[in-house]
Coordinates of C-alpha atoms and ligand atoms in Angstrom, one line a residue:
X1 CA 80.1 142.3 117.0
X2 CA 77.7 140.0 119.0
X3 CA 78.5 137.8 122.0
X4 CA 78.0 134.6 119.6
X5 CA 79.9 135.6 116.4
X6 CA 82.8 136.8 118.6
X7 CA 83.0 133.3 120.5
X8 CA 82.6 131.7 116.9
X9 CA 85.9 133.7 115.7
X10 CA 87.4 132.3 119.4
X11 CA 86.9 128.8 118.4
X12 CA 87.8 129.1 114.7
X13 CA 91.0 130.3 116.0
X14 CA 91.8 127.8 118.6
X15 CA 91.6 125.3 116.0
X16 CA 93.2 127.0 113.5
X17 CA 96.0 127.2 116.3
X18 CA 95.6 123.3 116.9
X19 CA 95.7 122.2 113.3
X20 CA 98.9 124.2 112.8
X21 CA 100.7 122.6 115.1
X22 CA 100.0 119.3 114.2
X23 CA 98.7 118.5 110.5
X24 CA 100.3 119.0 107.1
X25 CA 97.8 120.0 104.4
X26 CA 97.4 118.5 101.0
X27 CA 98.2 120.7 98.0
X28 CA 99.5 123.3 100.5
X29 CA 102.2 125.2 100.8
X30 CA 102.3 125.6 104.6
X31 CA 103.9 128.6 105.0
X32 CA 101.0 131.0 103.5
X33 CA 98.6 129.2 106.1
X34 CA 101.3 130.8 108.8
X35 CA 101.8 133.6 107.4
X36 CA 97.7 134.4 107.2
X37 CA 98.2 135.0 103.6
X38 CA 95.6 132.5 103.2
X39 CA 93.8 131.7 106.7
X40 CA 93.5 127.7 107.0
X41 CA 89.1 127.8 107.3
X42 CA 88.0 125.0 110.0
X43 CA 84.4 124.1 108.5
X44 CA 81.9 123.1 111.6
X45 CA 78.8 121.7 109.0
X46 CA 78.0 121.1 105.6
X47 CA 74.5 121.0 104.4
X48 CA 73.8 120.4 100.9
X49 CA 75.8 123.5 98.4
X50 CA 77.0 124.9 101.5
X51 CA 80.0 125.0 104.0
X52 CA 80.1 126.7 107.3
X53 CA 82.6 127.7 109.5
X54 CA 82.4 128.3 113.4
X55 CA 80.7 132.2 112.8
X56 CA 78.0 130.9 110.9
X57 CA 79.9 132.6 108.1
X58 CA 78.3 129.8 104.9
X59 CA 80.5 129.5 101.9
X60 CA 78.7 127.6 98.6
X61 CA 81.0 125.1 98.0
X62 CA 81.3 125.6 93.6
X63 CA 83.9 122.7 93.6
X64 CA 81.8 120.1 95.0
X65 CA 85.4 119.5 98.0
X66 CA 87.8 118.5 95.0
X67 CA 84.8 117.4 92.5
X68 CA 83.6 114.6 95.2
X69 CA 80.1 116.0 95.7
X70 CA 77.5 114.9 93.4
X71 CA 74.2 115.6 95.4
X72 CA 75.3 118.0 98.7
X73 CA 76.8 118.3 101.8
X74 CA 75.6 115.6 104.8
X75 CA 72.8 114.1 102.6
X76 CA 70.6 112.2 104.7
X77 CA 70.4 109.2 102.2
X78 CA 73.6 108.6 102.3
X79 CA 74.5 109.3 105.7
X80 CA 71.7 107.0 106.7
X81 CA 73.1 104.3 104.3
X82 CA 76.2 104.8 106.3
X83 CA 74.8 104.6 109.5
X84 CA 73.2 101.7 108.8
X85 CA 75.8 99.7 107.5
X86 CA 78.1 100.6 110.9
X87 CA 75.7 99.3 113.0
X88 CA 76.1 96.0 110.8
X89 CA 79.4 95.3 109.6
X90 CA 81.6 98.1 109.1
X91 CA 84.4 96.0 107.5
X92 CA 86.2 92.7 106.6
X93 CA 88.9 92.0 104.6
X94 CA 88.2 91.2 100.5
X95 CA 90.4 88.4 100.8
X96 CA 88.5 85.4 101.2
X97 CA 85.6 87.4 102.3
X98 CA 82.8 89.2 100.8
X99 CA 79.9 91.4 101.8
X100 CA 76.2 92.2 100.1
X101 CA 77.4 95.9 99.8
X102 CA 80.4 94.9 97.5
X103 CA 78.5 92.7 95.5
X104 CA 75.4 94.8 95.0
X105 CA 77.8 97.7 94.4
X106 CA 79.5 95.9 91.3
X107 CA 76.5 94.8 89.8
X108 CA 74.8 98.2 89.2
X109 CA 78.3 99.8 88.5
X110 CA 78.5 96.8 85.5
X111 CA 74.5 97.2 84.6
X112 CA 75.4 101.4 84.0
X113 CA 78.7 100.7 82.3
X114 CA 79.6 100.7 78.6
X115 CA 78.9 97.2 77.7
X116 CA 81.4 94.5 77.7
X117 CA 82.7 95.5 81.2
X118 CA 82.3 92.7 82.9
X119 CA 84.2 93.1 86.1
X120 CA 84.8 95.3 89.2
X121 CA 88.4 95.3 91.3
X122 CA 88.2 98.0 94.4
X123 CA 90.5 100.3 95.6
X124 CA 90.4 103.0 98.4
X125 CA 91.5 106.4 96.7
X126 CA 91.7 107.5 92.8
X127 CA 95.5 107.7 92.5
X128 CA 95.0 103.5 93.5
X129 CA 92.7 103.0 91.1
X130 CA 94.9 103.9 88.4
X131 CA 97.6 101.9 90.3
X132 CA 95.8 99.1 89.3
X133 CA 95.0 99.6 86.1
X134 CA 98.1 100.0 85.2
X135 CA 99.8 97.1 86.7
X136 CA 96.5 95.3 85.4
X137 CA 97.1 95.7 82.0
X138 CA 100.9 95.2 82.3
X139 CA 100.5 91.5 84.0
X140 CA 97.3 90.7 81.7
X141 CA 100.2 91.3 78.4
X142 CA 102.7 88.8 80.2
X143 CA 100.1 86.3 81.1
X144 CA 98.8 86.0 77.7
X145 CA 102.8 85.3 76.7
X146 CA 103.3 89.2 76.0
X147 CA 106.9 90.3 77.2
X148 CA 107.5 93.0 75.0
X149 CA 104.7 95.6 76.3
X150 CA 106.4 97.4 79.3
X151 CA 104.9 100.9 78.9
X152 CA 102.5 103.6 78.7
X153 CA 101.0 106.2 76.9
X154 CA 99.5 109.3 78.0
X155 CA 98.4 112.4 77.2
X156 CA 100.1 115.8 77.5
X157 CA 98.8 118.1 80.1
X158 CA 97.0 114.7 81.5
X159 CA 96.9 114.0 85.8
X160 CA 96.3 110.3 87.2
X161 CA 96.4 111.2 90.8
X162 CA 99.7 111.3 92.7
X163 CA 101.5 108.3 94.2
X164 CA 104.1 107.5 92.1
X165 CA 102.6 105.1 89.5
X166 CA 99.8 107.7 88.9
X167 CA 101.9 110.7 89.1
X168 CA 104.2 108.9 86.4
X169 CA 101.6 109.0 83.9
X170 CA 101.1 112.3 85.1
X171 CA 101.9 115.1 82.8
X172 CA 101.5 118.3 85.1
X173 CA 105.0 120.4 85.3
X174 CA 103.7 121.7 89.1
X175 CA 103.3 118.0 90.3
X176 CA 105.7 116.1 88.3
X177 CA 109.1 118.1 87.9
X178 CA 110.6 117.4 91.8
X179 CA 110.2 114.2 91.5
X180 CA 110.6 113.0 88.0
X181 CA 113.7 111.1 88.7
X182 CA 111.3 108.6 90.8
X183 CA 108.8 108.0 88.2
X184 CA 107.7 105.9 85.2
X185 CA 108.9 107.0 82.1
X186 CA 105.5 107.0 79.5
X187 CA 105.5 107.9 75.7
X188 CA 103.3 111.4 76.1
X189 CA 100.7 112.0 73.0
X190 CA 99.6 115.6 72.0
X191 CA 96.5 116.7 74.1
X192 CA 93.5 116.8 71.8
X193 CA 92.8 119.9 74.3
X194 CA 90.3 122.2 71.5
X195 CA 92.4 125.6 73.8
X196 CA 95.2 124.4 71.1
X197 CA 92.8 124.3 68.1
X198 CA 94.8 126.3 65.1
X199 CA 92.9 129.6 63.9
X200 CA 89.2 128.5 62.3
X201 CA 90.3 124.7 63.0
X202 CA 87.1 122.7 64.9
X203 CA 87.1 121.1 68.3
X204 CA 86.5 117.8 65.7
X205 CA 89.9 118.8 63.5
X206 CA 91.9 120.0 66.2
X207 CA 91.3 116.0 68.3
X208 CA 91.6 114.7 64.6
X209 CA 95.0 116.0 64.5
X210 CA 96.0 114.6 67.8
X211 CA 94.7 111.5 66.7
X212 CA 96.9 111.4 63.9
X213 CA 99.9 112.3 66.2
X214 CA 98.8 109.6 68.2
X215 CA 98.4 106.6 65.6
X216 CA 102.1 107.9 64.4
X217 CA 103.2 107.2 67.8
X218 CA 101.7 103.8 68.4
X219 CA 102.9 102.8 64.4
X220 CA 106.5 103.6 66.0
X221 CA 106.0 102.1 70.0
X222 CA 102.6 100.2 69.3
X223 CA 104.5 96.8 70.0
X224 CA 106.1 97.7 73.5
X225 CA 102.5 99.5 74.6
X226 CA 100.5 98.0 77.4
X227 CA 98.1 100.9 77.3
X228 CA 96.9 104.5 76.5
X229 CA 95.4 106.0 79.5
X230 CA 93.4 109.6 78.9
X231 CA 91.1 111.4 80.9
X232 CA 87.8 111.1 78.7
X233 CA 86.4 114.8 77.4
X234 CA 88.3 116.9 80.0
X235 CA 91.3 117.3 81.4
X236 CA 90.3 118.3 85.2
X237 CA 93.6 118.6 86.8
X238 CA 95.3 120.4 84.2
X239 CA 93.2 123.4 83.9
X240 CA 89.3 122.0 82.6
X241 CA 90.7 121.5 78.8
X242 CA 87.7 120.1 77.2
X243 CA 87.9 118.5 73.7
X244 CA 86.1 116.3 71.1
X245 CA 84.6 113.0 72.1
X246 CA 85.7 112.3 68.1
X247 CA 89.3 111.7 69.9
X248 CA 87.8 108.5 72.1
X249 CA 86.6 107.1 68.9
X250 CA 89.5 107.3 67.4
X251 CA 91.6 106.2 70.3
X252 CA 89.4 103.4 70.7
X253 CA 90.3 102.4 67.0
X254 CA 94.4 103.2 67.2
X255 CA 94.1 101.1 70.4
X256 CA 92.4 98.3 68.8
X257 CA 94.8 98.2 66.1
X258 CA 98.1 98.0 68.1
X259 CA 96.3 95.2 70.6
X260 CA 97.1 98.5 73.2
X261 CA 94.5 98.8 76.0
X262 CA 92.6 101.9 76.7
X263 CA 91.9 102.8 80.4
X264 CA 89.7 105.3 80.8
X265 CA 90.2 107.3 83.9
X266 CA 86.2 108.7 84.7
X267 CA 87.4 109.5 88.7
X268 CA 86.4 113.4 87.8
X269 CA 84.3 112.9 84.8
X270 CA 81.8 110.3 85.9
X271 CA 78.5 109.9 87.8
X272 CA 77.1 112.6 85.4
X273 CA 79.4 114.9 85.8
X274 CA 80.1 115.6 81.6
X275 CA 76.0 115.3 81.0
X276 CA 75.8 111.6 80.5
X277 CA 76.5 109.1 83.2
X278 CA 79.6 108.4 81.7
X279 CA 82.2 110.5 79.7
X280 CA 83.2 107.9 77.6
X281 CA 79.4 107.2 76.5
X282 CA 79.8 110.8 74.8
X283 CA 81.6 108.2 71.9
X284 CA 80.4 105.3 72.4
X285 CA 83.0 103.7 73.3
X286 CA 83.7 100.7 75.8
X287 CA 87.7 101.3 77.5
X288 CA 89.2 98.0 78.6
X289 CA 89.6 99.2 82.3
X290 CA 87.4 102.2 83.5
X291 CA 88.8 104.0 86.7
X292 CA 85.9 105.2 89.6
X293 CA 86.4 106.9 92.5
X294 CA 85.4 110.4 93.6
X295 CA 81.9 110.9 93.1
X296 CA 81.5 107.1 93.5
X297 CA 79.9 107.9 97.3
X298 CA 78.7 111.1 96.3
X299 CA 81.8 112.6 98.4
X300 CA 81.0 110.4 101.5
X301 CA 83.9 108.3 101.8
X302 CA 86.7 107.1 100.1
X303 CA 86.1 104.4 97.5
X304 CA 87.4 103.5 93.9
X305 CA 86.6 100.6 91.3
X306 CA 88.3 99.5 88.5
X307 CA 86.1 97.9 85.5
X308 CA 87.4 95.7 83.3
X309 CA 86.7 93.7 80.4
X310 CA 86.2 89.7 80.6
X311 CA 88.9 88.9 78.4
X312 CA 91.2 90.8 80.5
X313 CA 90.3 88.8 83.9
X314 CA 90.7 85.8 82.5
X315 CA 94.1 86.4 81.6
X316 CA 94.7 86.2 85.2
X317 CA 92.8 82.6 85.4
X318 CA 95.4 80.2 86.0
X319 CA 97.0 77.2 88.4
X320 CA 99.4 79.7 89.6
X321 CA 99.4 82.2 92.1
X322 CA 102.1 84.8 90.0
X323 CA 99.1 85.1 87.4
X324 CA 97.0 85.8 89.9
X325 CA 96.4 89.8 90.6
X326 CA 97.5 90.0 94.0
X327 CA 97.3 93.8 94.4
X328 CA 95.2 94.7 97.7
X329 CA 94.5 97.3 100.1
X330 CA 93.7 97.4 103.5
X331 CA 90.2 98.8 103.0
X332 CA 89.4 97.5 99.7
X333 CA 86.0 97.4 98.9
X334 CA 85.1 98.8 102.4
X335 CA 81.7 98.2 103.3
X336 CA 80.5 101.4 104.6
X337 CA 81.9 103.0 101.4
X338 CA 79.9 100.8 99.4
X339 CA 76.9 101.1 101.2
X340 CA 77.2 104.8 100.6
X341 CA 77.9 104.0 97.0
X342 CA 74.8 102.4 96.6
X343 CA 73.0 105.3 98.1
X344 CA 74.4 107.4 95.5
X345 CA 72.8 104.6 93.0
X346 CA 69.6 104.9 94.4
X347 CA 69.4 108.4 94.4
X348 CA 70.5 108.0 90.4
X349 CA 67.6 105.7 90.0
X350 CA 64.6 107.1 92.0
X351 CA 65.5 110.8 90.9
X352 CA 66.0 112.2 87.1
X353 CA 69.7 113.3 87.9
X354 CA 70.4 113.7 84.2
X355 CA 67.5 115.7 83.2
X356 CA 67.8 118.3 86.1
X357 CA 71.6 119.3 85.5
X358 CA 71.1 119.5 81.7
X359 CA 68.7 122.4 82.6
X360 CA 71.3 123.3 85.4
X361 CA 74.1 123.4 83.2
X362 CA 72.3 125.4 80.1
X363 CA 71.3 128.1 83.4
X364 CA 75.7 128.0 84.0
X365 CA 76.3 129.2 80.3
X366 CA 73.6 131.9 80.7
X367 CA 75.1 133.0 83.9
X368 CA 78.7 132.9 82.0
X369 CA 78.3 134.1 78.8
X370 CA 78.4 137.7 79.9
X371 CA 82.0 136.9 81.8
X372 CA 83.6 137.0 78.2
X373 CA 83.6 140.7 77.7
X374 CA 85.7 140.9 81.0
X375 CA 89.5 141.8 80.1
X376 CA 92.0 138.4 80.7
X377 CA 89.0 136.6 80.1
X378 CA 90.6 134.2 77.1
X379 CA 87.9 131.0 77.1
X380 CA 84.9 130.1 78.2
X381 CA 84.2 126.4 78.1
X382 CA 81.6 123.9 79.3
X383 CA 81.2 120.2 79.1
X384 CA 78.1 119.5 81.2
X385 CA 78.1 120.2 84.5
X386 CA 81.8 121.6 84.4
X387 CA 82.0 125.6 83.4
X388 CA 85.7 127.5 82.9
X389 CA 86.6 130.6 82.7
X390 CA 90.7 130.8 81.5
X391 CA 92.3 133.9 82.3
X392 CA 95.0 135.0 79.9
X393 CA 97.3 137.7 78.2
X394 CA 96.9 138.4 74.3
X395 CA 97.5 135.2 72.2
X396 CA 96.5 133.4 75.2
X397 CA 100.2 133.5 76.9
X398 CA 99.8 132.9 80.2
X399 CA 99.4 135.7 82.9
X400 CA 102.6 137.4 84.8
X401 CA 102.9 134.3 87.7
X402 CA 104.4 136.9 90.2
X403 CA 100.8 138.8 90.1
X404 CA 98.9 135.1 91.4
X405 CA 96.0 135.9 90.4
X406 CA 94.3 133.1 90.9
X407 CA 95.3 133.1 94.3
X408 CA 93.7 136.7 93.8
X409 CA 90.4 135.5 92.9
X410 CA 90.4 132.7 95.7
X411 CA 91.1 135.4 98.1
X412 CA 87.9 137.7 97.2
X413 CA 85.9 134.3 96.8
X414 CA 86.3 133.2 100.0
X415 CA 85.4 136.8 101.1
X416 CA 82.1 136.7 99.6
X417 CA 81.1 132.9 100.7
X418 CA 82.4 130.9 97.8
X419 CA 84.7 128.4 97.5
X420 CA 86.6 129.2 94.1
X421 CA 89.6 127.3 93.8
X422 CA 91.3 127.8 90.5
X423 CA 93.5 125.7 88.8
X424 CA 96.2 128.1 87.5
X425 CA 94.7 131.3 86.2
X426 CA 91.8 129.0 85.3
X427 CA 88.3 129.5 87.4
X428 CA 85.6 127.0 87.3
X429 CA 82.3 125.7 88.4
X430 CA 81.9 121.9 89.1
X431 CA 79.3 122.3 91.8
X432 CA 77.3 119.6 93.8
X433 CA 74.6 118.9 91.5
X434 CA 71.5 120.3 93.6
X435 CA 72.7 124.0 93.0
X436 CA 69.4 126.0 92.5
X437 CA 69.0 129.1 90.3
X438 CA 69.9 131.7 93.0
X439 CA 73.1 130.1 94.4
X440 CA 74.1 129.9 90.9
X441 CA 73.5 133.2 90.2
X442 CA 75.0 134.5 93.3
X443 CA 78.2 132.7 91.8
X444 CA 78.2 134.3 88.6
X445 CA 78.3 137.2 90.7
X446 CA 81.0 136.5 92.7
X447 CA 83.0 135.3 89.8
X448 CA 82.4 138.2 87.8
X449 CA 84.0 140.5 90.4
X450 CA 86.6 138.2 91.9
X451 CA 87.8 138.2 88.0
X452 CA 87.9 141.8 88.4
X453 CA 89.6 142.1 91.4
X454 CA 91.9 139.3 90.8
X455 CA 93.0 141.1 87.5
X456 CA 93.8 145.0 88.5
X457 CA 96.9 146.0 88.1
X458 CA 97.9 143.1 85.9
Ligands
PLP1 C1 91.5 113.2 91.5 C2 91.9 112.4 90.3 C3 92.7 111.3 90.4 C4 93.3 110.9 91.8 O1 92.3 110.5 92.7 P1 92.7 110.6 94.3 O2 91.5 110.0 95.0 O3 92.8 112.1 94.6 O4 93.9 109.9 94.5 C5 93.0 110.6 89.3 N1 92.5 110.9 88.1 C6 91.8 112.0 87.9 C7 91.3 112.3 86.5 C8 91.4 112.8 89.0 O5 90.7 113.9 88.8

């Protein structure tokens, strides 16, 4: 081993000594970090698909860091956008205040949304994005005289994000059993998830028939309904279940009907992410709040914005304060997180974003189709620029838990310099979007054999 690499493993392992004794990981169960069943991996760079740690060792980051990435590691438009707004005013609060980055930031967010949008609210994370959306909608039914609308509707197998509002619309057992008795009690609709399509039923039949479970629900519960909040085209969290936009439409319709709002949550879905800008354009359809946050600085900093419709804010338009939506944050609307924001913009207008990761995502079913003759391998889905591949036993049961295979196929991954990080038994691609045809293919590679490796002696 040379002088350099060995001093690289030195350092890694001071810090990885450091972080253990003082920070808590999120998503983590610490003990398998002590126990080097899954060595903690303190990254010293990042530089556009790729990751490196203190040895030099580079891993291709296929996850784009929990689907933030859009367009790579340390891009130097948007770290210059940063840099330049700190050198200016790196923040003041909302309140009373405003900034040029804020304002520019909501007026090209409103000129690329679904029509009708009329307003931006910020937030800081995802999870208090949908914080305010909820509570949004709730207040907008009392202040137009509404009492009777006191709950929500969401989707099985759905994730919001994880304080307790968000978790409480939040259908995912793993996340939401411990701490059910703190949370929100919503009315949960069949997923129109296409994995639950009925022998020789269509992705269109299988959303219709969670449409009609849906309008059955609303026909019973319409009245006390503020709104139905759904992850447009895939559910991210809950294992990359893709289904038919036909489900929005009809949504949108059921919604309209019952005088229940529909809050799209786009925090994983938009900025391209699906094919178009927007999931929800997919259908055609304009929600009455629309949730950003994630790619919204092309993984740069925390940001969220909530859109909403014109009639909405001016329920809140009033003498009194108590109609007013006092909701805040700290850092809302931070300045250097919109400045990197509107880098991301700019990069969406001078460059043909969409175009490139059509032909990027036709190259990921290329690369996956093979992966379908491998045993356990159950599905193999894409929506855009998201690819999964479900692992599964016959009649798609789940696999034997004890045998973690996806902690399996992470383990290999990380081996061969890539950043796999499967939901479940469920592997996927969500890369940054400037993955070129030999990365990807190098991760078809990988994928193929941690799949292999993950599932011997299942
Ligand atoms: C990640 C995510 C959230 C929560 O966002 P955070 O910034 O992690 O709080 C909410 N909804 C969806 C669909 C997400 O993927």
């Amino acid at each position: 081993m040379g002088a350099s690499v060995a001093k690289g493993f030195a350092i890694a392992a001071e810090w990885r000594t450091r972080d253990l004794r003082s920070v808590w990981h999120p998503c983590t169960q610490m003990r398998e970090h002590q126990s080097d069943l899954l060595p903690l991996i303190p990254i010293r760079r990042g530089e556009g698909i790729w990751l490196e740690d203190y040895n030099g060792k580079r891993y291709l980051d296929a996850i784009s860091s929990w689907w933030t990435n859009l367009f790579g590691h340390a891009h130097p438009k948007i770290a210059e956008a940063i840099a330049q707004q700190a050198g200016q005013l790196e923040h003041v609060l909302l309140a009373g205040f405003s900034h040029a980055p804020a304002i520019e930031l909501a007026e090209r967010l409103l000129a690329r949304a679904p029509k009708g949008l009329s307003k931006v609210f910020y937030a800081d994370n995802g999870s208090s994005a949908i914080e305010v959306a909820l509570k949004m909608s709730f207040h907008s039914h009392r202040n137009q005289g509404d009492m009777q609308r006191h709950r929500f509707v969401t989707l099985s197998n759905s994730y919001h994000g994880e304080t307790l509002g968000a978790l409480g619309v939040s259908d995912i057992p793993l996340y939401r059993r411990t701490y059910a008795p703190l949370l929100l009690q919503p009315m949960f609709a069949p997923s129109p998830d296409t994995w639950h399509a009925l022998p020789g039923e269509s992705g269109q039949a299988c959303a219709e028939r969670a449409a009609l479970a849906l309008d059955e629900l609303l026909q019973k519960h319409g009245q006390e309904t503020c709104a139905l909040i759904l992850e447009p085209l895939i559910q991210c969290a809950g294992g990359m279940r893709m289904y038919h936009p036909h489900y929005l439409r009809r949504a949108r319709q059921l919604c309209d009907h019952h005088g229940v709002h529909l809050i799209a949550d786009e925090i994983a879905v938009g900025f391209g992410r699906t094919g178009s800008f927007y999931a929800c354009e997919q259908a055609a359809i304009r929600p009455d709040l629309m949730c950003l946050s994630k790619g919204l600085t092309g993984g740069a900093l925390p940001l969220a914005a909530v859109l909403c419709t014109q009639a909405l804010y001016d329920a809140f338009l009033d003498d009194s304060r108590e109609r007013a939506f006092l909701h805040s944050h700290s850092y809302t609307g931070n300045p250097l997180a919109c400045a990197a924001a509107l880098a991301v913009q700019d990069i969406f207008d001078s460059e043909p974003v969409l175009q490139q990761n059509k032909t990027t995502a036709e190259r990921m079913a290329v690369l996956a189709a093979p992966l379908v003759e491998l045993p356990w391998v159950a599905d193999v889905r894409q929506t855009g620029m998201v690819l999964a591949i479900e692992l599964a036993a016959e009649c798609r049961r789940p696999l034997n838990a004890a045998h973690r295979t996806g902690l399996r196929a992470y383990q290999h991954a990380i081996s061969q310099g890539v950043v796999l990080r499967p939901l479940g038994d469920v592997l996927y691609w969500m890369p940054p979007y400037c993955i070129d045809a030999d990365a990807l293919e190098r991760l078809a590679n990988v994928t193929r054999d941690a799949i292999i490796v993950a599932t011997n002696g299942l």
